[in-house]
Short mmCIF file of C-alpha atoms in Angstrom, two decimals:
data_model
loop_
_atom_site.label_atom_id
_atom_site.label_comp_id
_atom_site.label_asym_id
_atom_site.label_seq_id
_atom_site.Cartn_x
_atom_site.Cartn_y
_atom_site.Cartn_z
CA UNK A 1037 -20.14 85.99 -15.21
CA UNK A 1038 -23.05 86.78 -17.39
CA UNK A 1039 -21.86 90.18 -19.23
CA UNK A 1040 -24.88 90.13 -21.54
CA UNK A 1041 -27.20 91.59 -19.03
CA UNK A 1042 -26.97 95.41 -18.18
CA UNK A 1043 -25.58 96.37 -14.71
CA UNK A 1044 -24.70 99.59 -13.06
CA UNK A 1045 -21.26 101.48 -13.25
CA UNK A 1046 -18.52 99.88 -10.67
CA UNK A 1047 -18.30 102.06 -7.40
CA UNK A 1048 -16.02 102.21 -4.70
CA UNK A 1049 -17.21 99.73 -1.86
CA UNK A 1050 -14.94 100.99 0.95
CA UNK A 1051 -17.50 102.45 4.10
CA UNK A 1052 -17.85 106.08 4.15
CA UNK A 1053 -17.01 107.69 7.63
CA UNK A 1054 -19.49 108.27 10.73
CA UNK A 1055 -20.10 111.93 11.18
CA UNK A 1056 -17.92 113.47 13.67
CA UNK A 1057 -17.99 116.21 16.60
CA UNK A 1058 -17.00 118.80 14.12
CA UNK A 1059 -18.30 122.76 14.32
CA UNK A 1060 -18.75 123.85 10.70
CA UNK A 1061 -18.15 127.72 10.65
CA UNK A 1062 -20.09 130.17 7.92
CA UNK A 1063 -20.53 133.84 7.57
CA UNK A 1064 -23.70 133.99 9.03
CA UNK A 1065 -23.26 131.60 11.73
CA UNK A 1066 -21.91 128.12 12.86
CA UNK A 1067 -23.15 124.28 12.86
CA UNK A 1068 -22.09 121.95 15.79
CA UNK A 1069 -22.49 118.47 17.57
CA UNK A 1070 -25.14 119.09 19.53
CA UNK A 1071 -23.43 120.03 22.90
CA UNK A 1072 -26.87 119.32 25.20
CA UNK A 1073 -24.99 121.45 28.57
CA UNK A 1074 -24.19 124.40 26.30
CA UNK A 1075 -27.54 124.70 23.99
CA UNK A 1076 -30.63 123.56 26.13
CA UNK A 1077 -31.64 126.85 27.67
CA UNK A 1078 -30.79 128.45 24.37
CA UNK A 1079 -32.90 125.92 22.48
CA UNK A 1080 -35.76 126.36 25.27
CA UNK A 1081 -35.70 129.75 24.81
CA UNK A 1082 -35.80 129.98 21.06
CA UNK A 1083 -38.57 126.92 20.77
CA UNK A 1084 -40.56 127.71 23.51
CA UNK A 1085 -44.37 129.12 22.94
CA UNK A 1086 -43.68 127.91 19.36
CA UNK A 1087 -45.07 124.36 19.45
CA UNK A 1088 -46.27 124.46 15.87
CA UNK A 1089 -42.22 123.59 15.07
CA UNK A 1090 -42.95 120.33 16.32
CA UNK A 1091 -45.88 119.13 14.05
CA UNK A 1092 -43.97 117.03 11.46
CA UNK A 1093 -41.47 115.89 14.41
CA UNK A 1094 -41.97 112.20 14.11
CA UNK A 1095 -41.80 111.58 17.95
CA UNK A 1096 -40.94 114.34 19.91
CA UNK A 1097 -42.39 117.34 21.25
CA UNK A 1098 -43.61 120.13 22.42
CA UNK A 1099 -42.33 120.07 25.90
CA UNK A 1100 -44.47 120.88 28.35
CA UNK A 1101 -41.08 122.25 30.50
CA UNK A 1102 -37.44 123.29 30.27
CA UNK A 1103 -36.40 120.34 32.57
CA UNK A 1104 -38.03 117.69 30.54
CA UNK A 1105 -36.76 119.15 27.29
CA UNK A 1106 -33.26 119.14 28.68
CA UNK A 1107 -33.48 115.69 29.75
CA UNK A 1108 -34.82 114.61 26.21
CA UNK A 1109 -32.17 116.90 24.66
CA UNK A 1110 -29.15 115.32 26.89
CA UNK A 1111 -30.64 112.05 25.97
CA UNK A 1112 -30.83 112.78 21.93
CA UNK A 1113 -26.59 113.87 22.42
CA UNK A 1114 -25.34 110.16 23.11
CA UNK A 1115 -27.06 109.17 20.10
CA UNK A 1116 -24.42 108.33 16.91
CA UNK A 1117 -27.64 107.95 14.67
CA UNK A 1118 -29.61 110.15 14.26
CA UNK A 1119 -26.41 112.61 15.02
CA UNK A 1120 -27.69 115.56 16.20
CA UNK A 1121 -26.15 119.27 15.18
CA UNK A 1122 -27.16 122.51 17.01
CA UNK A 1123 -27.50 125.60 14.43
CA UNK A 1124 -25.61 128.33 16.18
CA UNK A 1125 -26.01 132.48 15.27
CA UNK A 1126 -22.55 134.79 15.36
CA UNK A 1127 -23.32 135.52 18.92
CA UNK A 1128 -22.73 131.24 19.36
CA UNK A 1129 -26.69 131.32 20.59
CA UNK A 1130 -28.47 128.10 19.79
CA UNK A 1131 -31.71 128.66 17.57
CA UNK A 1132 -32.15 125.19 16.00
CA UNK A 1133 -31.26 121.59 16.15
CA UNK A 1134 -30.97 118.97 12.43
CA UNK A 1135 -29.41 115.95 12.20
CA UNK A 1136 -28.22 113.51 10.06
CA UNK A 1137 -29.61 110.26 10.53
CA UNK A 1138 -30.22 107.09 8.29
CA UNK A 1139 -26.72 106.67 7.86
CA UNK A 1140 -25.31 103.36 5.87
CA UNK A 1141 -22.09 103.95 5.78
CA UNK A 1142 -21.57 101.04 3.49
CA UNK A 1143 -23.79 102.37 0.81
CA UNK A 1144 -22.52 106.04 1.01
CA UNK A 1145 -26.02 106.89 2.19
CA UNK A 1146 -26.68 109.26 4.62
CA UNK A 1147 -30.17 111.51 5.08
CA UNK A 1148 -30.35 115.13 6.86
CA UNK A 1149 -33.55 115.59 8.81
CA UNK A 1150 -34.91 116.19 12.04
CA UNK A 1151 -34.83 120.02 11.41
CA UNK A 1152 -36.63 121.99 14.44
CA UNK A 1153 -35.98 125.51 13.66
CA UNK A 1154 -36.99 128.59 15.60
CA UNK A 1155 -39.10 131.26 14.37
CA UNK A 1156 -35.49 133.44 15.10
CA UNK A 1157 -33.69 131.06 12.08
CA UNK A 1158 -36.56 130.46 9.58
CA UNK A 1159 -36.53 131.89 6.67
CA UNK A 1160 -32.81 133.71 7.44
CA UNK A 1161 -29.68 133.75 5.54
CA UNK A 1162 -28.02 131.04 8.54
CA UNK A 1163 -30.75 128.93 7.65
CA UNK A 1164 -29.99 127.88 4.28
CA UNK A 1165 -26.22 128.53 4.69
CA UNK A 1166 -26.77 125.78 7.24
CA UNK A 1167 -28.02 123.75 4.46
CA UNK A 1168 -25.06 123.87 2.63
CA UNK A 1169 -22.25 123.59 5.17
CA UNK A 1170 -23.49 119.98 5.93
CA UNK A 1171 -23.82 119.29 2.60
CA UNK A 1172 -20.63 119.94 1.64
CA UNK A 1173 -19.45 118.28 4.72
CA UNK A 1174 -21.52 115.30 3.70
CA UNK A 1175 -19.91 115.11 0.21
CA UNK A 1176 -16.74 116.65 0.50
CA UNK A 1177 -15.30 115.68 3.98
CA UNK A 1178 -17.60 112.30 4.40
CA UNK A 1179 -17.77 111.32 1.17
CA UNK A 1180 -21.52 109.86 0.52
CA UNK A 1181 -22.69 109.47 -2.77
CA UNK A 1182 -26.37 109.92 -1.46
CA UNK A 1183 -28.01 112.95 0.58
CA UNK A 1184 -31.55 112.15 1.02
CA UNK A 1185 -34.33 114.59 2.29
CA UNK A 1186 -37.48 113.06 3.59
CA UNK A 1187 -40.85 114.71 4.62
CA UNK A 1188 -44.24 114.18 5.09
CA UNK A 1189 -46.26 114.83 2.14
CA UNK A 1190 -48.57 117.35 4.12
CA UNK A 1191 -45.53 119.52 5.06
CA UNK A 1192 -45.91 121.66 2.03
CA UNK A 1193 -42.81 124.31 3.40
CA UNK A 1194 -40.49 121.36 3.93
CA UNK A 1195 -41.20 120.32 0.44
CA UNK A 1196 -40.29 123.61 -0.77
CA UNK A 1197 -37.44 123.97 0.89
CA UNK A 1198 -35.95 120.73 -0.06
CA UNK A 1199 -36.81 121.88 -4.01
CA UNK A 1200 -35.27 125.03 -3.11
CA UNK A 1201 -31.77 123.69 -1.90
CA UNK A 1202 -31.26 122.10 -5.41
CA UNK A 1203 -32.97 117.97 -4.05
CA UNK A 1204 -34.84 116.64 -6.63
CA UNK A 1205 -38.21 114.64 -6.13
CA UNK A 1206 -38.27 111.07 -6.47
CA UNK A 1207 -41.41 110.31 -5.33
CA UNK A 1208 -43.80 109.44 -2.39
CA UNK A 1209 -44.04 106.29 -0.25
CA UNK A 1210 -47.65 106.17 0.41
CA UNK A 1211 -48.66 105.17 3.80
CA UNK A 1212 -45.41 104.89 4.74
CA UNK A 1213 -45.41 105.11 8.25
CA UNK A 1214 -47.57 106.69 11.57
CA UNK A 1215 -46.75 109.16 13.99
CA UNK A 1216 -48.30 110.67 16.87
CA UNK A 1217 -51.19 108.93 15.65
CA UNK A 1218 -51.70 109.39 12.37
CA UNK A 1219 -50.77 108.74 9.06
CA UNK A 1220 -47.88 110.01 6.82
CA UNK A 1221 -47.28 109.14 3.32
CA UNK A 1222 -43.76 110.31 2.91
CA UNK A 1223 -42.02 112.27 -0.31
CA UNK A 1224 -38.56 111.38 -0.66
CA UNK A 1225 -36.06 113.75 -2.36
CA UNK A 1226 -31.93 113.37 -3.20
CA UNK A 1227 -28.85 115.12 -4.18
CA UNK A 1228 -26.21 112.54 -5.71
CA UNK A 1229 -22.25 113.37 -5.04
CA UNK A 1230 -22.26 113.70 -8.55
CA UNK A 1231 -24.68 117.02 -8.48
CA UNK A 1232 -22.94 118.59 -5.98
CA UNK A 1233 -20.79 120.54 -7.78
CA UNK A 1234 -22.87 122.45 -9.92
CA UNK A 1235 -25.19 123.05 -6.17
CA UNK A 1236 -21.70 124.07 -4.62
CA UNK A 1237 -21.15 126.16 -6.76
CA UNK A 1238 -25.02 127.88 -6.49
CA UNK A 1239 -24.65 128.54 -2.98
CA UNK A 1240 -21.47 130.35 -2.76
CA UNK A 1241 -22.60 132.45 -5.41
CA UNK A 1242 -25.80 133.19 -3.36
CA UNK A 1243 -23.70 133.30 -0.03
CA UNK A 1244 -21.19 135.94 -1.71
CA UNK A 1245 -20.94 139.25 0.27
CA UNK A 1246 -21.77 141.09 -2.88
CA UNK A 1247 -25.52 139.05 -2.83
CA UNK A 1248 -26.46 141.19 0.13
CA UNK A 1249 -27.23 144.90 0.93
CA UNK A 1250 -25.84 146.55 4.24
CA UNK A 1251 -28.95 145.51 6.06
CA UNK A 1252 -28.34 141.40 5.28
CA UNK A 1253 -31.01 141.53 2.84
CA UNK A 1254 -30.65 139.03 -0.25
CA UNK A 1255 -30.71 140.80 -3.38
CA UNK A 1256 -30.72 137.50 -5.30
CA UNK A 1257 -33.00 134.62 -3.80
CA UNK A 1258 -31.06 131.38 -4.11
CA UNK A 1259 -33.35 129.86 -6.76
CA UNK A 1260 -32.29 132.34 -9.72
CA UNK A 1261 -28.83 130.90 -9.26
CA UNK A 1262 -30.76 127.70 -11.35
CA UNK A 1263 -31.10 124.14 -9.81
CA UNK A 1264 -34.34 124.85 -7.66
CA UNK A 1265 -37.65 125.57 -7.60
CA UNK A 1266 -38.98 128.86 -8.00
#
């Protein structure tokens, strides 16, 4: 073997696990195989009259009606990849569907995307605590190496939120694909199992009781923990 030449550190080459039909369980709410029986009037509800959450979709929607949504959304449930997860508030009431998708299990790749959330979960506490449940499910439970965001480059919020939950940028992949018609040059972003920590360890400190007043108001955004944007 030629030793002369530089080559990357030696890695464990054993498959990481598929996700499974788990329900990850927060303070502010829960995250769960997409159950299509339980969650499609929910979902309905919650996306309905809102088809601007559908713009960066690849795909799918809007849905012109609750039976053809719940047909899509029973179809999307027998699918291992992407594998779907429905974001669910303390009441258990569905208000938002990710997934992760991508997966290469031999690589210890994996990618979270697909995220349709309602105008109910944006910008909420569940939201990003969402975030960070399957990311530490990813890392910790899975054990992927790799956590990869992916957006179109026009979707300036989904940009910013990736930034904001501690992925860095790596770049953009110009032209990289079309949807619905038109182009999309696609920004790629990643959090390595070897960050995580340091993120972990950012989020609880922003998810701690103490970080919000008696109306479930922040008092600390998440970024002046360090490792985002701000």
């Amino acid at each position: 073997m030629d030793t002369a030449r530089p080559v990357g550190p030696p890695v464990d080459t054993a498959p990481a696990p598929l996700p499974e039909p788990i329900t990850l369980s927060g303070r502010f709410g829960s995250v769960a195989r997409l159950d299509a029986a339980r969650d499609a009037a929910d979902l309905w509800r919650a996306f309905n009259g809102h088809d601007e959450i559908w713009t960066y979709i690849s795909r799918y929607g809007p849905f012109a009606d609750e039976p053809t949504f719940a047909a899509w959304l029973a179809e999307r449930a027998t699918l291992s990849d992407p594998y779907t997860f429905t974001v669910r508030n303390r009441d258990g009431r569905a208000l938002g569907l990710l997934a992760l998708l991508e997966i290469r299990p031999a690589m210890r790749v994996i990618e979270v995307g697909f995220i349709v959330y309602s105008p109910a979960l944006q910008r909420t506490a569940l939201a990003t605590e969402t975030q960070y449940l399957l990311a530490r499910y990813v890392f910790e439970t899975l054990g992927y190496r790799r956590y990869e965001w992916k957006c179109d480059a026009l979707n300036a919020p989904s940009r910013a939120a990736a930034l904001r939950l501690g992925f860095r940028y790596e770049g953009m992949f110009r032209q990289a694909t079309v949807y619905k018609g038109r182009n999309r040059d696609t920004c790629w972003f990643s959090i390595l199992d070897s960050e995580w920590p340091a993120l972990k360890t950012r989020f609880e400190r922003w998810l701690d009781p103490e970080n919000f007043d008696a109306a479930g108001q922040q008092r600390r955004t998440l970024s002046s923990f360090g490792g985002g944007a701000h």
